[in-house]
Amino acid sequence: AVSLAVDSQGRILQVQARQGQVWLSVSHDAGKHFAPALAVNRTPMKVAAEGEARPKVAVATNGNIYVTWTESLKKPYAGYIWFARSVNGGKSFESPAIVHQDREEITHQYDALQVTADGTITVAWIGKRDLLAARSAGKAYEGAAIYYAVSTDQGRHFLPEQKLTDSSCECCRIATASKPDGTVAVLWRHVFAGSERDHAMAEIKTGSKPVLVRASYGHWKIDGCPHHGAALAVGEGFGYHLAYFDGAGDSPGLRIARMDGEAWVTSPPKRFGDHRKNAAHPALYSLGDKVWLAWREQGSDGMEILAMASLDGGKTWSMPTVMLSGAGKLDYPVWL
């Protein structure tokens, strides 16, 4: 399971876990070749690298490279979120550190990494300290919680973590995106009243408390996590693009919608992909009025990566195009 990023020089950065270490590989020719990998962490540990859980990489405008990953601990579903940085363009990494101050051997996992234009680093993850506390007090608690920590000094230190919300889904990836003003948007699958697992989002801004907004209304009732994380991209002048999986009703499948960033109203979601081929794991990229959408499907002959494009800010979309097919497995698509 790999993650990718691209820097201002056009280099492609790839991170992946292997033999207890996170490795960074760099390509100078648009991914045709990658230089020998550099170990991010010198001390091996059990790194989560499967499905929705995988190491993350991001590049700041000054060229600093940041990497996060989850260490799987001995207790079931327990983990720590680690962070490491390179300030010399990936030639070496400083010693990594755990992002959160809570060091209980409990769930801290499914990390998301976002770097804003001003260099602020935000790491979000799913945690279960509130679930365990509720159980100890004999109180009901659905799902898990989302916490986040912020660094304003290029990753030298992280401020104490803050709770974004209670009752998030337990195993879906967290989607993040940042606006030019430094706002970090977070999208996740939430457990609403009645065990409805729809999507919610919030904005993290300096000096204000994040406010939860419901982003989807499929009313999918399921007592468990579907392992289908959403995708998020900043729209041009209106808010955000959202892509997600909804399993409710007689027509489950992938949906694409727009979220108004002021009225906080979601447009009627549009279906895409072939649910009969297990269409899942969407990826979004937005640049001005142009938006690109990709996802994975599985047929009888193997897997395919499909894509659509919009030239009017997500109002209308082209027909799906098969970008890649393979007889074996294909990883989730990522836009660069």
Coordinates of C-alpha atoms in Angstrom, one line a residue:
A1 CA 0.0 0.0 0.0
V2 CA 1.6 3.2 -1.2
S3 CA 0.9 7.0 -1.1
L4 CA 2.1 9.6 -3.5
A5 CA 2.8 13.4 -3.7
V6 CA 4.3 15.8 -6.2
D7 CA 6.5 18.7 -5.4
S8 CA 7.0 22.1 -7.1
Q9 CA 9.9 20.7 -9.2
G10 CA 7.6 18.0 -10.6
R11 CA 9.2 15.2 -8.7
I12 CA 6.9 12.3 -7.7
L13 CA 7.4 11.1 -4.1
Q14 CA 6.3 7.7 -3.1
V15 CA 6.1 6.2 0.4
Q16 CA 5.5 2.6 1.4
A17 CA 6.1 0.2 4.3
R18 CA 8.5 -2.7 4.0
Q19 CA 10.0 -4.9 6.7
G20 CA 9.0 -2.6 9.5
Q21 CA 10.2 0.6 7.9
V22 CA 8.7 3.4 5.9
W23 CA 10.6 4.1 2.6
L24 CA 10.6 7.2 0.4
S25 CA 11.3 6.8 -3.3
V26 CA 11.7 9.8 -5.7
S27 CA 11.1 10.0 -9.4
H28 CA 12.5 12.8 -11.6
D29 CA 10.9 11.6 -14.8
A30 CA 7.1 11.5 -14.1
G31 CA 7.2 8.1 -12.5
K32 CA 9.1 6.1 -15.2
H33 CA 11.9 5.4 -12.8
F34 CA 12.4 5.8 -9.1
A35 CA 15.7 6.3 -7.3
P36 CA 16.8 3.9 -4.6
A37 CA 14.5 4.2 -1.5
L38 CA 15.5 6.0 1.7
A39 CA 14.4 4.7 5.1
V40 CA 12.3 7.3 6.9
N41 CA 12.5 5.5 10.3
R42 CA 15.7 3.8 11.3
T43 CA 14.1 1.7 14.1
P44 CA 11.8 -1.0 12.6
M45 CA 8.3 -1.3 14.0
K46 CA 5.0 -2.9 12.8
V47 CA 3.7 -0.4 10.2
A48 CA 0.1 -0.5 9.2
A49 CA 0.0 -0.7 5.4
E50 CA -3.2 -2.3 4.1
G51 CA -6.3 -1.0 2.4
E52 CA -7.4 2.3 3.9
A53 CA -4.5 2.4 6.4
R54 CA -1.1 3.3 4.8
P55 CA 1.8 5.7 5.2
K56 CA 1.1 9.3 4.0
V57 CA 3.5 11.9 2.4
A58 CA 3.1 15.6 1.8
V59 CA 5.3 18.4 0.5
A60 CA 5.3 22.0 1.8
T61 CA 5.8 25.0 -0.4
N62 CA 9.4 25.4 0.9
G63 CA 10.3 21.9 -0.1
N64 CA 10.1 20.2 3.3
I65 CA 8.8 16.6 3.0
Y66 CA 6.5 15.2 5.7
V67 CA 5.6 11.6 6.3
T68 CA 3.1 10.0 8.8
W69 CA 2.3 6.4 9.5
T70 CA 0.5 4.2 12.0
E71 CA 2.4 1.8 14.2
S72 CA 0.3 -1.3 15.0
L73 CA 0.7 -2.2 18.7
K74 CA 0.3 -5.6 20.4
K75 CA -3.3 -5.0 21.6
P76 CA -5.9 -5.5 18.9
Y77 CA -6.7 -2.4 16.9
A78 CA -4.2 -0.4 19.0
G79 CA -1.8 2.0 17.3
Y80 CA 0.3 5.2 17.5
I81 CA 0.6 7.9 14.8
W82 CA 4.2 8.8 13.9
F83 CA 5.5 11.8 12.1
A84 CA 8.9 12.5 10.4
R85 CA 10.2 15.3 8.3
S86 CA 13.0 16.0 5.8
V87 CA 14.2 19.6 5.5
N88 CA 16.8 18.8 2.7
G89 CA 14.5 17.6 -0.1
G90 CA 14.5 14.0 0.9
K91 CA 18.2 13.4 1.3
S92 CA 17.7 12.4 5.0
F93 CA 15.0 12.4 7.7
E94 CA 15.1 13.6 11.2
S95 CA 14.2 11.2 14.1
P96 CA 10.4 10.5 14.0
A97 CA 8.1 11.3 16.9
I98 CA 4.6 10.3 18.0
V99 CA 2.1 13.0 17.1
H100 CA -0.3 12.7 20.0
Q101 CA 0.3 13.2 23.7
D102 CA -2.1 10.4 24.7
R103 CA 0.1 7.3 24.9
E104 CA -2.4 4.7 26.0
E105 CA -2.2 1.5 24.1
I106 CA -5.5 2.0 22.3
T107 CA -6.7 2.9 18.8
H108 CA -5.0 5.8 17.2
Q109 CA -5.1 5.0 13.5
Y110 CA -6.1 5.9 9.9
D111 CA -4.0 9.0 9.9
A112 CA -4.6 11.8 7.4
L113 CA -1.9 14.4 6.6
Q114 CA -2.5 17.9 5.2
V115 CA -0.1 20.9 4.7
T116 CA -1.5 24.3 4.0
A117 CA 0.0 27.0 1.8
D118 CA 1.5 28.8 4.8
G119 CA 3.2 25.6 6.0
T120 CA 0.8 24.6 8.8
I121 CA 0.7 20.9 9.2
T122 CA -2.5 19.1 10.3
V123 CA -2.6 15.4 11.2
A124 CA -6.0 13.8 11.9
W125 CA -6.8 10.3 13.0
I126 CA -9.4 8.0 14.4
G127 CA -9.2 7.3 18.2
K128 CA -11.1 5.3 20.7
R129 CA -10.3 6.9 24.1
D130 CA -13.8 8.3 24.4
L131 CA -15.4 4.9 23.5
L132 CA -13.4 3.2 26.2
A133 CA -14.2 5.9 28.7
A134 CA -17.9 5.6 28.0
R135 CA -17.8 1.8 28.4
S136 CA -16.0 2.2 31.7
A137 CA -18.7 4.5 32.9
G138 CA -21.5 2.2 31.6
K139 CA -22.6 4.7 28.9
A140 CA -23.5 4.1 25.3
Y141 CA -21.2 5.2 22.6
E142 CA -21.4 4.5 18.9
G143 CA -18.4 4.5 16.6
A144 CA -15.1 6.2 17.5
A145 CA -13.8 9.8 17.6
I146 CA -11.6 11.9 15.3
Y147 CA -8.7 13.8 16.8
Y148 CA -6.3 16.2 15.2
A149 CA -3.0 17.9 16.0
V150 CA -1.5 21.0 14.4
S151 CA 2.1 22.1 13.9
T152 CA 2.9 25.8 13.1
D153 CA 6.7 25.4 13.2
Q154 CA 7.2 23.1 10.2
G155 CA 6.8 19.9 12.2
R156 CA 9.3 20.6 15.0
H157 CA 6.5 20.3 17.5
F158 CA 2.8 19.6 17.5
L159 CA 0.3 21.3 19.7
P160 CA -1.8 19.1 22.1
E161 CA -4.4 17.2 20.1
Q162 CA -8.0 18.4 19.9
K163 CA -11.1 16.3 19.4
L164 CA -12.9 17.1 16.2
T165 CA -15.9 14.9 16.8
D166 CA -17.4 12.0 18.5
S167 CA -19.1 9.1 16.7
S168 CA -17.1 8.7 13.6
C169 CA -17.0 5.5 11.7
E170 CA -14.2 3.2 12.9
C171 CA -12.3 2.1 9.8
C172 CA -13.0 4.5 7.0
R173 CA -10.2 6.8 5.8
I174 CA -10.4 10.5 6.6
A175 CA -10.4 12.8 3.6
T176 CA -8.7 16.3 4.0
A177 CA -8.2 19.3 1.7
S178 CA -6.9 22.8 2.3
K179 CA -7.9 26.2 1.0
P180 CA -5.5 29.1 0.1
D181 CA -6.4 30.9 3.3
G182 CA -5.1 28.0 5.5
T183 CA -8.5 26.4 6.2
V184 CA -8.3 22.6 6.4
A185 CA -11.5 20.8 5.5
V186 CA -12.1 17.3 6.9
L187 CA -14.7 14.7 5.5
W188 CA -15.5 11.4 7.2
R189 CA -18.1 8.8 7.5
H190 CA -20.1 9.6 10.6
V191 CA -22.5 7.6 12.9
F192 CA -25.6 9.7 13.1
A193 CA -28.7 9.0 15.3
G194 CA -30.3 5.7 14.6
S195 CA -26.9 4.2 13.5
E196 CA -27.1 6.0 10.1
R197 CA -23.7 6.0 8.6
D198 CA -23.6 9.1 6.4
H199 CA -20.9 11.6 5.8
A200 CA -20.0 14.7 7.8
M201 CA -17.5 17.4 7.4
A202 CA -15.9 20.3 9.3
E203 CA -13.4 23.1 8.7
I204 CA -10.4 23.6 11.0
K205 CA -9.5 27.3 11.2
T206 CA -7.2 29.2 13.5
G207 CA -9.1 30.8 16.3
S208 CA -12.4 29.1 15.8
K209 CA -13.9 25.8 16.9
P210 CA -14.8 23.3 14.1
V211 CA -18.5 22.9 13.5
L212 CA -19.9 19.6 12.2
V213 CA -22.0 19.7 9.1
R214 CA -23.9 16.7 7.6
A215 CA -22.8 16.2 4.0
S216 CA -24.8 13.2 2.8
Y217 CA -28.3 11.9 3.5
G218 CA -28.4 8.3 2.3
H219 CA -29.6 7.1 5.7
W220 CA -27.6 3.9 5.5
K221 CA -28.2 1.9 8.6
I222 CA -25.4 -0.6 9.2
D223 CA -23.9 -1.9 12.4
G224 CA -20.3 -2.0 11.2
C225 CA -17.8 -0.2 9.1
P226 CA -17.9 -0.6 5.4
H227 CA -14.2 0.3 4.8
H228 CA -15.2 2.8 2.1
G229 CA -13.5 6.1 2.6
A230 CA -14.6 9.3 0.9
A231 CA -12.7 11.8 -1.4
L232 CA -12.6 15.6 -1.0
A233 CA -11.4 18.5 -3.2
V234 CA -11.7 22.3 -2.9
G235 CA -14.1 23.8 -5.5
E236 CA -13.6 27.0 -7.5
G237 CA -15.5 29.7 -5.6
F238 CA -18.3 27.7 -4.0
G239 CA -17.1 25.1 -1.5
Y240 CA -16.1 21.5 -2.0
H241 CA -16.4 18.4 -4.2
L242 CA -17.4 15.2 -2.4
A243 CA -17.2 11.6 -3.7
Y244 CA -18.2 8.7 -1.5
F245 CA -19.9 5.3 -1.3
D246 CA -23.5 5.0 -0.1
G247 CA -24.9 1.5 0.6
A248 CA -28.4 2.5 1.5
G249 CA -31.6 1.5 -0.3
D250 CA -32.0 -0.4 -3.6
S251 CA -29.3 1.5 -5.5
P252 CA -26.1 1.4 -3.5
G253 CA -22.9 2.7 -5.1
L254 CA -20.6 5.7 -5.6
R255 CA -21.9 9.3 -5.4
I256 CA -20.5 12.7 -6.5
A257 CA -21.8 16.0 -5.1
R258 CA -20.9 19.6 -4.4
M259 CA -21.0 21.2 -1.0
D260 CA -21.8 24.9 -0.6
G261 CA -19.1 26.3 1.7
E262 CA -21.3 29.1 3.1
A263 CA -24.9 27.8 3.1
W264 CA -23.6 24.3 3.8
V265 CA -26.1 22.6 1.5
T266 CA -25.1 19.6 -0.5
S267 CA -26.2 19.3 -4.1
P268 CA -28.3 16.3 -5.2
P269 CA -25.7 13.5 -5.4
K270 CA -25.1 11.9 -8.8
R271 CA -24.4 8.2 -9.2
F272 CA -21.3 7.0 -11.0
G273 CA -19.5 3.7 -11.5
D274 CA -20.9 0.2 -11.8
H275 CA -21.9 -1.2 -8.5
R276 CA -22.1 -4.7 -10.0
K277 CA -18.4 -4.5 -10.4
N278 CA -17.8 -3.3 -6.9
A279 CA -17.0 0.3 -7.9
A280 CA -15.3 1.9 -4.9
H281 CA -12.5 4.1 -3.5
P282 CA -12.9 7.3 -5.5
A283 CA -10.2 10.0 -5.9
L284 CA -10.8 13.7 -6.7
Y285 CA -8.6 16.5 -8.1
S286 CA -9.8 20.0 -8.7
L287 CA -8.0 22.9 -10.5
G288 CA -10.1 25.9 -11.3
D289 CA -13.3 24.8 -13.0
K290 CA -11.8 21.5 -14.1
V291 CA -12.4 18.4 -11.9
W292 CA -11.1 14.9 -12.3
L293 CA -12.7 11.8 -10.7
A294 CA -11.3 8.3 -10.7
W295 CA -12.3 5.0 -9.0
R296 CA -11.7 1.3 -9.1
E297 CA -13.9 -1.5 -10.4
Q298 CA -13.5 -5.3 -10.4
G299 CA -14.8 -7.5 -13.2
S300 CA -14.5 -11.2 -14.1
D301 CA -11.2 -10.6 -16.0
G302 CA -9.5 -8.4 -13.3
M303 CA -9.6 -4.8 -12.1
E304 CA -9.9 -1.5 -13.9
I305 CA -9.3 2.1 -13.0
L306 CA -11.9 4.4 -14.5
A307 CA -12.1 8.2 -14.7
M308 CA -14.4 11.1 -15.6
A309 CA -13.7 14.8 -16.1
S310 CA -15.8 17.9 -15.6
L311 CA -15.1 21.3 -17.2
D312 CA -17.7 23.3 -15.4
G313 CA -16.9 22.8 -11.7
G314 CA -18.6 19.4 -11.3
K315 CA -22.0 20.4 -12.8
T316 CA -21.7 18.0 -15.7
W317 CA -19.4 15.1 -16.4
S318 CA -17.9 13.3 -19.3
M319 CA -18.6 9.6 -20.0
P320 CA -16.4 7.2 -18.0
T321 CA -13.1 6.1 -19.6
V322 CA -11.0 3.1 -18.7
M323 CA -7.6 4.4 -17.8
L324 CA -5.9 1.2 -16.7
S325 CA -6.8 -2.5 -16.6
G326 CA -5.0 -5.5 -15.1
A327 CA -5.5 -9.2 -14.6
G328 CA -4.4 -9.0 -11.0
K329 CA -5.0 -6.6 -8.2
L330 CA -4.8 -2.8 -8.7
D331 CA -4.4 -0.4 -5.8
Y332 CA -6.6 2.6 -5.2
P333 CA -6.2 5.5 -7.7
V334 CA -4.5 8.7 -6.7
W335 CA -4.4 12.0 -8.6
L336 CA -1.2 14.1 -8.8

